[in-house]
PDB file of C-alpha atoms in Angstrom:
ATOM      1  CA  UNK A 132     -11.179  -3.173 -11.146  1.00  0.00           C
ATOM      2  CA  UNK A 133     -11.880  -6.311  -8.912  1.00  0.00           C
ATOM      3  CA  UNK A 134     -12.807  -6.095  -5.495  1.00  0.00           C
ATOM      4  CA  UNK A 135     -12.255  -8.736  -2.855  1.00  0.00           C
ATOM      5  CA  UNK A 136     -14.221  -9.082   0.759  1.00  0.00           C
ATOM      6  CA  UNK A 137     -11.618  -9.843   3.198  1.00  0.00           C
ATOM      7  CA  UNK A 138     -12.612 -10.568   6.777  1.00  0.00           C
ATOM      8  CA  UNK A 139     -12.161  -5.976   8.550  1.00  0.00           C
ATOM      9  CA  UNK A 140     -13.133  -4.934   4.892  1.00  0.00           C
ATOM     10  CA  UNK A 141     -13.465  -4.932   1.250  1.00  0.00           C
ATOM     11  CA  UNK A 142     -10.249  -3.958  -1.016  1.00  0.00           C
ATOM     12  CA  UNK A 143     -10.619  -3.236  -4.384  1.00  0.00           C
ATOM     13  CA  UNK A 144      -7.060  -4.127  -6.433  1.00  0.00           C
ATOM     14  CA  UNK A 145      -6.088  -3.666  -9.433  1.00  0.00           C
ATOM     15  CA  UNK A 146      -4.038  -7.031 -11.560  1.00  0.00           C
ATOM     16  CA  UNK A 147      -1.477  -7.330 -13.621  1.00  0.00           C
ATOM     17  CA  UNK A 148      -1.080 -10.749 -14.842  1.00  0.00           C
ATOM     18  CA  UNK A 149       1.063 -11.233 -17.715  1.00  0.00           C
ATOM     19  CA  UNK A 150       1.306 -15.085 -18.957  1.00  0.00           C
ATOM     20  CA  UNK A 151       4.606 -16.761 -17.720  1.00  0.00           C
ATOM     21  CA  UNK A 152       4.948 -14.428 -15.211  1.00  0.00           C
ATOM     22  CA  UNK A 153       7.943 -15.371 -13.335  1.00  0.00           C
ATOM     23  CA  UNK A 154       7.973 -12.860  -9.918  1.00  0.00           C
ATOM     24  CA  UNK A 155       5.006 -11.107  -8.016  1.00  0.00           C
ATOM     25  CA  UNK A 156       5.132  -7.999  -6.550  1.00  0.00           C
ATOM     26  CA  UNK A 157       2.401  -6.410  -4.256  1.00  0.00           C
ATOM     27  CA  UNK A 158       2.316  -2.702  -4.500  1.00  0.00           C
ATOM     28  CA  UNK A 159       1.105  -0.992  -1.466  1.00  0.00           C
ATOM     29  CA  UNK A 160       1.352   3.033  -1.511  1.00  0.00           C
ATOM     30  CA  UNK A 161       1.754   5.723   1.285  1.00  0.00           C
ATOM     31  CA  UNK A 162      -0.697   7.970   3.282  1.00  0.00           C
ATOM     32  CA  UNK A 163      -3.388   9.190   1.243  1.00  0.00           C
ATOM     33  CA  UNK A 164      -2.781   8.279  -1.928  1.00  0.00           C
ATOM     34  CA  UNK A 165      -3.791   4.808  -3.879  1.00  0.00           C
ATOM     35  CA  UNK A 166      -2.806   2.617  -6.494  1.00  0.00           C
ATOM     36  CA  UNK A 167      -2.672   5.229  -8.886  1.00  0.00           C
ATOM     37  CA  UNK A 168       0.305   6.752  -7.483  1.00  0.00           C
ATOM     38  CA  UNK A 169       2.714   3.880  -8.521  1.00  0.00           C
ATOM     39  CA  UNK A 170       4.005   4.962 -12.710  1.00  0.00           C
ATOM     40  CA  UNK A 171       2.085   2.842 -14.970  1.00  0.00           C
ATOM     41  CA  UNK A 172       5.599   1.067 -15.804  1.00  0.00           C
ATOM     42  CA  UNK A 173       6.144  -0.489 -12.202  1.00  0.00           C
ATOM     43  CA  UNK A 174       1.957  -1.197 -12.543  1.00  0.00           C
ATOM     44  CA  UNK A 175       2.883  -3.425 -15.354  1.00  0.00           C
ATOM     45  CA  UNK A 176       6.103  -4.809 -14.825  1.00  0.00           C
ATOM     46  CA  UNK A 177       7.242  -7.038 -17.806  1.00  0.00           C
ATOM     47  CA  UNK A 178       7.416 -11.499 -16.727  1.00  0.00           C
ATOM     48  CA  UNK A 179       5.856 -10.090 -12.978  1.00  0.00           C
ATOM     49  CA  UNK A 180       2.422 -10.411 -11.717  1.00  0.00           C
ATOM     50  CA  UNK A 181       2.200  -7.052 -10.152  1.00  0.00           C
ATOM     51  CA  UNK A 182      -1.233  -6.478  -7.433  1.00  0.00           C
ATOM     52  CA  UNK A 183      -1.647  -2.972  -6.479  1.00  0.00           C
ATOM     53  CA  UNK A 184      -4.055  -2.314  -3.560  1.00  0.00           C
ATOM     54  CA  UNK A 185      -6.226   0.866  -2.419  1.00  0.00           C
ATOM     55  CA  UNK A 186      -5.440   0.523   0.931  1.00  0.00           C
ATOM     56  CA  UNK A 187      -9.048   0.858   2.946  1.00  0.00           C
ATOM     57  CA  UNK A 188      -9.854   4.843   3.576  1.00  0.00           C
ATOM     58  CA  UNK A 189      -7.968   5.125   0.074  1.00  0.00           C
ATOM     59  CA  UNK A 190      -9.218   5.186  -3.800  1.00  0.00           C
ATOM     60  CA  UNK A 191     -12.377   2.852  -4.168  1.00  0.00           C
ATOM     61  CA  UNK A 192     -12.187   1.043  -0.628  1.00  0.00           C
ATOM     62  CA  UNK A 193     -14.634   2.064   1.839  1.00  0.00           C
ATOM     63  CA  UNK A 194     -14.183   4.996   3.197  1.00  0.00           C
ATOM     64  CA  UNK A 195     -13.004   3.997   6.923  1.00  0.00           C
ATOM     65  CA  UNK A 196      -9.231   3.887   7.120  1.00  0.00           C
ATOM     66  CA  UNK A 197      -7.504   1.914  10.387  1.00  0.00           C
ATOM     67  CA  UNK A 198      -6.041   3.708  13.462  1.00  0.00           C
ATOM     68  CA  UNK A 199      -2.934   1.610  13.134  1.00  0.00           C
ATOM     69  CA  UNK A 200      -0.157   0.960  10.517  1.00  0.00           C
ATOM     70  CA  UNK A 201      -1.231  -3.012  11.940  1.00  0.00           C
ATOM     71  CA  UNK A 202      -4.069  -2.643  11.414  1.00  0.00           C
ATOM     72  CA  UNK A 203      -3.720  -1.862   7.623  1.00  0.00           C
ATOM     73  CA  UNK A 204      -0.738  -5.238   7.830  1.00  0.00           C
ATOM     74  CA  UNK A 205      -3.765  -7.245   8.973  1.00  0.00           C
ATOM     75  CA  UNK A 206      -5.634  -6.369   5.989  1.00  0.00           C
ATOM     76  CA  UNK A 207      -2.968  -6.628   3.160  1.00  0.00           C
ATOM     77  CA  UNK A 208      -2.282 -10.342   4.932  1.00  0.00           C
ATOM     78  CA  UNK A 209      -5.220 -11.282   4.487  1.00  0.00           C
ATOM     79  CA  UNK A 210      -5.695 -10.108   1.087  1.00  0.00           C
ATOM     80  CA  UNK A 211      -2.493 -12.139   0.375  1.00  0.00           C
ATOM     81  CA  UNK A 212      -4.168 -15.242   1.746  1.00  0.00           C
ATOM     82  CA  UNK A 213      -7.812 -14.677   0.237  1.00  0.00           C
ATOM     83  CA  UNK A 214      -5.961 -14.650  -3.354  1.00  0.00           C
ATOM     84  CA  UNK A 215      -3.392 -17.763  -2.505  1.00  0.00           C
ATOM     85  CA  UNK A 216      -0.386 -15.849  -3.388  1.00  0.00           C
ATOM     86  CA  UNK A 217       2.745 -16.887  -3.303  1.00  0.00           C
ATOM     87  CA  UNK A 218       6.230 -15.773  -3.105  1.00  0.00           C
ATOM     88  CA  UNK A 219       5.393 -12.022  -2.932  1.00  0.00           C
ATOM     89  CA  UNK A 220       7.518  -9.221  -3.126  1.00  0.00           C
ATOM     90  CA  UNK A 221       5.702  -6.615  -0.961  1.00  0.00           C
ATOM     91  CA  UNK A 222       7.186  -3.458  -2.071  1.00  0.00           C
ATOM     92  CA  UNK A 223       5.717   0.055   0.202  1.00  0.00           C
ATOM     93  CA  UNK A 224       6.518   3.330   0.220  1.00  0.00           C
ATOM     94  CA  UNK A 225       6.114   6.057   2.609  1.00  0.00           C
ATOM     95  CA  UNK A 226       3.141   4.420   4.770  1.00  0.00           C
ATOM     96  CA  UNK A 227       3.396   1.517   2.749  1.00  0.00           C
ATOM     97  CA  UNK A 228       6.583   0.659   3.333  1.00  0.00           C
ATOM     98  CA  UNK A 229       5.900   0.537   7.475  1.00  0.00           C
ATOM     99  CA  UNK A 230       2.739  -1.638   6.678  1.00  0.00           C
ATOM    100  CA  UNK A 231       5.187  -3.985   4.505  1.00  0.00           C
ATOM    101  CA  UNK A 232       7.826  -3.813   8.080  1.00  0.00           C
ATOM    102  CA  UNK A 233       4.751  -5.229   9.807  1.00  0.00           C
ATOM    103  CA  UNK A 234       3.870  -7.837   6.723  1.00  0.00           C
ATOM    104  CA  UNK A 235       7.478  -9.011   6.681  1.00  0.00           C
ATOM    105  CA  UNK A 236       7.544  -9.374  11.077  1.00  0.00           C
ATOM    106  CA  UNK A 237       4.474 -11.713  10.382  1.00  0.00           C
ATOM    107  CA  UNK A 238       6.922 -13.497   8.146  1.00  0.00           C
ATOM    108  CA  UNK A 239       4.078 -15.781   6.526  1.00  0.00           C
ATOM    109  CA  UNK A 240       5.293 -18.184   4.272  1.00  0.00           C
ATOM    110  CA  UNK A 241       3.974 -16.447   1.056  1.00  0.00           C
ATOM    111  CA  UNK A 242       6.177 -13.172   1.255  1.00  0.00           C
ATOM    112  CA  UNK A 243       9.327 -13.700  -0.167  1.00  0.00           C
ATOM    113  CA  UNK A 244      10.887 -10.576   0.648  1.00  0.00           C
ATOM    114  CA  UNK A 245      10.355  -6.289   1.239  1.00  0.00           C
ATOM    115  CA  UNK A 246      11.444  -3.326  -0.872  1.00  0.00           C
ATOM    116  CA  UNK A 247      10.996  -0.165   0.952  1.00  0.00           C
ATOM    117  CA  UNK A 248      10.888   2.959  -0.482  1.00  0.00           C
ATOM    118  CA  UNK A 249      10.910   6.535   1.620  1.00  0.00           C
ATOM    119  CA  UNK A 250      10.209   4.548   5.324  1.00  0.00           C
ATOM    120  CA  UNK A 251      11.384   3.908   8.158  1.00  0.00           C
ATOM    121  CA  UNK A 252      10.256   1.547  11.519  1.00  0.00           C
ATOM    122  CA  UNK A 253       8.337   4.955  12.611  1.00  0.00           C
ATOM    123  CA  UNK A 254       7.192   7.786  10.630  1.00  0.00           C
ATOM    124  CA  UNK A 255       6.684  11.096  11.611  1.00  0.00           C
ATOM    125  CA  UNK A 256       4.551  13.620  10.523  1.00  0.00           C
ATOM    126  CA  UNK A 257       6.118  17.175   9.409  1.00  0.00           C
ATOM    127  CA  UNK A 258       4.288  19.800  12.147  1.00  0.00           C
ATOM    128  CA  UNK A 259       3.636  22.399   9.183  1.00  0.00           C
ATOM    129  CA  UNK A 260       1.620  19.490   7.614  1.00  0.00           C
ATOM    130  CA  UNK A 261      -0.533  19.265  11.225  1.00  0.00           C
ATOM    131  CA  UNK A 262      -0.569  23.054  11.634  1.00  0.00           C
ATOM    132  CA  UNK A 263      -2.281  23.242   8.170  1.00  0.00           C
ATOM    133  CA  UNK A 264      -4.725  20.329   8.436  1.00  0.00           C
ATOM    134  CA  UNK A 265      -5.976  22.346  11.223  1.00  0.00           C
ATOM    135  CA  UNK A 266      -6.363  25.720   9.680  1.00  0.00           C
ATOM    136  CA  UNK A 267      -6.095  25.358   6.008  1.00  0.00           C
ATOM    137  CA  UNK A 268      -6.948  22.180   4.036  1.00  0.00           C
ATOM    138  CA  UNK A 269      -5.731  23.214   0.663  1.00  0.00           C
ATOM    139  CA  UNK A 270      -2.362  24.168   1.965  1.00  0.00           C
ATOM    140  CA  UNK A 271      -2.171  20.715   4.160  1.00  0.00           C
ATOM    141  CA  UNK A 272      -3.035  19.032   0.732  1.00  0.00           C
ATOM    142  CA  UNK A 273       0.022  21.175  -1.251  1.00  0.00           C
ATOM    143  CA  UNK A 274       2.729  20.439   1.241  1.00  0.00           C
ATOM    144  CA  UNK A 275       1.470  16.351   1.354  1.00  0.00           C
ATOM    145  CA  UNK A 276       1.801  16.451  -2.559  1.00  0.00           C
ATOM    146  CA  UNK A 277       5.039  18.516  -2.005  1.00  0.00           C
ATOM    147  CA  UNK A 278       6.853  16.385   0.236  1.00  0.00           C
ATOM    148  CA  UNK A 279       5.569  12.779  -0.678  1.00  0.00           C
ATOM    149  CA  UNK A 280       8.163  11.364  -2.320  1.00  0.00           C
ATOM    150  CA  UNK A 281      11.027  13.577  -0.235  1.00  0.00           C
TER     151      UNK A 281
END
């Protein structure tokens, strides 16, 4: 799996790039997850160069996240840049899809459009989910795997 040094931090991605491809699609996943949450089908989308990131604080990127949903924007521009992409289809979910809200507001020339999956303009955090990461990790972990693609 490739890893690219952007200018905050170091992404590794993962490429799909079938010959002839005639779309591409960046895949950018939710709140503590990684690239491995998208099915293996979307991963590998038939005539589609499909990039799916770990998101930094996620999978194989460092282990520092960002304080801000921007923050994490900034980043996934500038992996867009670094790799001269064009006409991308940033597609999020969850966290991902408010990052891709902040991708598409930068409207750079290269993203062609957003699908958004389980998002919204502002997210909010169930307070079970806070409650538990507070007094019982395992249990914040089950109701994060529980209600992640509500």
């Amino acid at each position: 799996m490739p890893k690219i040094q952007l200018p905050h931090t170091d992404l590794f991605y993962a490429p799909h790039l079938p010959s002839g491809a005639h779309h591409t699609v960046l895949l950018i996943h939710g709140a503590g997850s990684s690239r491995l949450t998208w099915p293996a089908e979307l991963r590998r989308l038939p005539n589609t160069a499909v990039y799916t990131l770990d998101l930094p604080g996620h999978g194989r990127s460092q282990p520092q996240g960002r304080q801000t949903v921007a923050g994490y924007a900034q980043d996934v521009l500038d992996f867009i840049e670094a790799l001269s992409l064009e006409n991308v289809f940033v597609l999020g979910h969850s966290m991902g899809g408010a990052i891709a809200q902040q991708v598409g507001l930068a409207a750079p020339p290269a993203v062609a459009g957003l699908i958004l999956l389980g998002t919204g303009a502002k997210l909010s955090v169930s307070p079970q989910i806070l409650v538990a990461l507070e007094e019982d990790f395992e249990t914040a972990v089950d109701l994060l795997n529980q209600y992640y693609w509500g």
